[in-house]
CSV table of C-alpha atoms in Angstrom, one decimal:
chain,number,residue,atom,x,y,z
T,1,UNK,CA,-0.1,-0.3,-0.1
T,2,UNK,CA,3.3,2.3,0.8
T,3,UNK,CA,4.8,1.7,-2.0
T,4,UNK,CA,2.0,2.6,-4.5
T,5,UNK,CA,1.0,5.3,-2.6
T,6,UNK,CA,4.4,6.6,-3.0
T,7,UNK,CA,5.3,5.7,-6.4
T,8,UNK,CA,4.0,9.8,-7.5
T,9,UNK,CA,6.4,11.3,-5.3
T,10,UNK,CA,9.8,10.2,-6.4
T,11,UNK,CA,8.8,11.3,-9.7
T,12,UNK,CA,7.2,14.5,-8.3
T,13,UNK,CA,10.4,15.0,-6.5
T,14,UNK,CA,13.3,14.1,-9.4
T,15,UNK,CA,11.2,16.7,-11.7
T,16,UNK,CA,10.6,19.9,-8.9
T,17,UNK,CA,15.0,19.5,-8.4
T,18,UNK,CA,15.0,18.7,-12.2
T,19,UNK,CA,18.7,18.7,-12.2
T,20,UNK,CA,19.0,22.2,-10.4
T,21,UNK,CA,21.0,21.3,-6.6
T,22,UNK,CA,23.3,20.0,-8.6
T,23,UNK,CA,24.0,23.1,-10.4
T,24,UNK,CA,24.1,24.9,-7.1
T,25,UNK,CA,26.8,22.7,-5.6
T,26,UNK,CA,28.9,22.5,-8.7
T,27,UNK,CA,28.3,26.7,-9.2
T,28,UNK,CA,31.5,28.8,-9.1
T,29,UNK,CA,30.9,32.2,-9.0
T,30,UNK,CA,27.6,34.0,-7.6
T,31,UNK,CA,26.7,31.7,-5.4
T,32,UNK,CA,24.0,33.3,-3.3
T,33,UNK,CA,22.3,34.4,-6.6
T,34,UNK,CA,22.3,31.0,-6.8
T,35,UNK,CA,20.8,29.5,-4.1
T,36,UNK,CA,18.1,32.1,-3.5
T,37,UNK,CA,17.0,31.3,-6.5
T,38,UNK,CA,17.0,27.7,-6.6
T,39,UNK,CA,15.2,27.7,-3.5
T,40,UNK,CA,12.1,29.7,-4.8
T,41,UNK,CA,12.4,27.5,-7.9
T,42,UNK,CA,11.8,24.2,-5.9
T,43,UNK,CA,9.6,25.1,-3.2
T,44,UNK,CA,7.4,26.3,-5.7
T,45,UNK,CA,7.7,23.7,-7.7
T,46,UNK,CA,7.3,21.3,-5.1
T,47,UNK,CA,4.1,23.2,-4.0
T,48,UNK,CA,3.0,22.6,-7.9
T,49,UNK,CA,4.3,19.1,-8.5
T,50,UNK,CA,2.4,17.8,-5.2
T,51,UNK,CA,-0.3,19.3,-6.4
T,52,UNK,CA,0.0,17.4,-9.3
T,53,UNK,CA,0.9,14.3,-7.8
T,54,UNK,CA,-2.6,15.4,-5.3
T,55,UNK,CA,-4.8,15.5,-8.3
T,56,UNK,CA,-3.2,11.3,-10.1
T,57,UNK,CA,-4.3,10.6,-7.0
T,58,UNK,CA,-7.3,8.8,-7.7
T,59,UNK,CA,-5.8,7.7,-10.9
T,60,UNK,CA,-3.0,5.6,-8.6
T,61,UNK,CA,-6.0,4.0,-6.8
T,62,UNK,CA,-7.5,2.7,-10.0
T,63,UNK,CA,-3.9,1.0,-11.0
T,64,UNK,CA,-3.9,-0.4,-7.4
T,65,UNK,CA,-7.3,-1.1,-7.5
T,66,UNK,CA,-7.1,0.6,-3.6
T,67,UNK,CA,-9.0,3.1,-2.2
T,68,UNK,CA,-6.2,3.3,0.1
T,69,UNK,CA,-3.6,3.6,-1.9
T,70,UNK,CA,-5.5,6.6,-3.5
T,71,UNK,CA,-5.4,8.1,0.4
T,72,UNK,CA,-1.9,7.4,1.0
T,73,UNK,CA,-1.2,8.7,-2.7
T,74,UNK,CA,-2.9,11.9,-1.8
T,75,UNK,CA,-1.7,11.6,1.5
T,76,UNK,CA,2.1,11.7,0.3
T,77,UNK,CA,1.8,14.1,-2.1
T,78,UNK,CA,2.4,17.0,0.1
T,79,UNK,CA,6.1,15.7,0.8
T,80,UNK,CA,7.2,16.6,-2.2
T,81,UNK,CA,7.2,19.9,-0.7
T,82,UNK,CA,8.1,19.8,2.4
T,83,UNK,CA,11.4,17.5,1.1
T,84,UNK,CA,12.1,20.8,-1.5
T,85,UNK,CA,12.4,22.3,1.7
T,86,UNK,CA,15.5,21.3,2.3
T,87,UNK,CA,17.0,21.6,-1.0
T,88,UNK,CA,18.9,24.1,-0.8
T,89,UNK,CA,20.3,23.7,2.8
T,90,UNK,CA,21.3,20.1,1.9
T,91,UNK,CA,23.1,21.7,-1.8
T,92,UNK,CA,25.2,23.8,0.5
T,93,UNK,CA,26.2,21.4,3.0
T,94,UNK,CA,27.3,19.2,0.1
T,95,UNK,CA,29.3,22.5,-1.2
T,96,UNK,CA,31.2,22.7,2.2
T,97,UNK,CA,31.9,18.8,2.3
T,98,UNK,CA,30.5,18.9,5.3
T,99,UNK,CA,30.1,15.8,7.4
T,100,UNK,CA,27.2,16.9,9.8
T,101,UNK,CA,24.6,15.8,6.8
T,102,UNK,CA,26.5,12.6,6.9
T,103,UNK,CA,27.3,12.4,10.7
T,104,UNK,CA,24.2,14.1,11.9
T,105,UNK,CA,21.3,15.1,9.3
T,106,UNK,CA,20.8,11.7,7.7
T,107,UNK,CA,21.6,8.7,11.0
T,108,UNK,CA,19.7,11.2,13.1
T,109,UNK,CA,16.8,11.3,10.2
T,110,UNK,CA,16.6,7.7,9.4
T,111,UNK,CA,16.3,6.7,13.7
T,112,UNK,CA,13.5,9.1,13.7
T,113,UNK,CA,11.5,7.7,10.7
T,114,UNK,CA,12.0,4.2,12.7
T,115,UNK,CA,11.2,4.9,15.6
T,116,UNK,CA,8.0,7.3,14.6
T,117,UNK,CA,6.9,3.9,12.1
T,118,UNK,CA,7.9,2.0,15.0
T,119,UNK,CA,5.3,3.5,17.6
T,120,UNK,CA,2.7,3.9,14.6
T,121,UNK,CA,3.0,1.2,14.0
T,122,UNK,CA,2.6,-0.6,17.0
T,123,UNK,CA,-0.5,1.4,18.3
T,124,UNK,CA,-2.1,0.2,14.8
T,125,UNK,CA,-2.3,2.7,12.7
T,126,UNK,CA,-0.9,0.4,9.5
T,127,UNK,CA,-0.1,2.1,6.2
T,128,UNK,CA,-0.3,5.6,7.7
T,129,UNK,CA,2.8,4.8,9.9
T,130,UNK,CA,4.6,4.6,7.2
T,131,UNK,CA,4.0,8.2,5.9
T,132,UNK,CA,4.0,9.3,9.7
T,133,UNK,CA,7.6,8.4,9.6
T,134,UNK,CA,8.3,9.8,6.9
T,135,UNK,CA,6.8,13.2,7.2
T,136,UNK,CA,8.2,13.6,10.8
T,137,UNK,CA,11.8,12.5,9.3
T,138,UNK,CA,11.4,14.6,6.4
T,139,UNK,CA,10.1,17.9,8.6
T,140,UNK,CA,13.7,16.7,11.0
T,141,UNK,CA,15.7,16.1,8.0
T,142,UNK,CA,14.4,19.9,6.9
T,143,UNK,CA,15.3,21.2,9.9
T,144,UNK,CA,18.4,20.4,11.3
T,145,UNK,CA,19.7,21.0,7.9
T,146,UNK,CA,18.7,24.7,8.3
T,147,UNK,CA,19.7,24.5,11.3
T,148,UNK,CA,23.5,24.0,10.4
T,149,UNK,CA,24.3,25.8,7.5
T,150,UNK,CA,25.1,29.4,8.0
T,151,UNK,CA,23.7,30.6,5.0
T,152,UNK,CA,19.8,32.6,5.4
T,153,UNK,CA,18.1,33.5,2.0
T,154,UNK,CA,17.7,36.7,0.6
T,155,UNK,CA,15.0,36.3,-2.0
T,156,UNK,CA,15.2,39.4,-3.4
T,157,UNK,CA,18.5,37.4,-5.2
T,158,UNK,CA,16.5,35.1,-6.9
T,159,UNK,CA,15.8,35.8,-10.7
T,160,UNK,CA,14.9,34.3,-13.4
T,161,UNK,CA,18.3,34.8,-15.2
T,162,UNK,CA,20.0,32.6,-12.8
T,163,UNK,CA,17.1,29.9,-13.1
T,164,UNK,CA,17.3,29.9,-16.8
T,165,UNK,CA,21.7,29.3,-16.9
T,166,UNK,CA,20.5,26.9,-13.7
T,167,UNK,CA,18.2,24.6,-15.7
T,168,UNK,CA,20.9,24.9,-18.0
T,169,UNK,CA,22.6,23.3,-16.3
T,170,UNK,CA,20.2,20.8,-14.5
T,171,UNK,CA,18.3,19.4,-17.7
T,172,UNK,CA,20.7,16.7,-18.5
T,173,UNK,CA,20.8,15.7,-15.0
T,174,UNK,CA,17.3,15.5,-15.2
T,175,UNK,CA,16.5,13.3,-18.5
T,176,UNK,CA,19.5,11.5,-17.4
T,177,UNK,CA,17.5,10.7,-13.3
T,178,UNK,CA,14.1,10.6,-15.9
């Protein structure tokens, strides 16, 4: 049920990123402008692709012949937006070769996901324990990434010109990922 309900989440997240995160990581100049542009673009894309995933949830339910898969797919559509909120801080940590991300953020997120999912399953939430675990783990991941970076957004620096540069670089990564 969970795998069927999550199928759109992976595709939507891939399309939302569209290679811009990789473009930000490799960027040598105008990093501040690029980071703000990626933040705006991925958040907007995450919101729009989340809505698209929500609209497609009934189709996924029909494919799996299950109304519960429809509900899980609808619930998981919001994860697209939540995950995009951590794209820029995560990319900036990667740019800095920050070991905090590997030694703290990822393990804590995994432990939180597991703990929440197990407790929720024991309480009897079934497949919803995994959905809840995903959301709580994602929120912890995003919060920790933002906590560990020094950068703070200045959305006035975001630009359409920078977006085009980043997409130009990232489109091949998007195609390769798809």
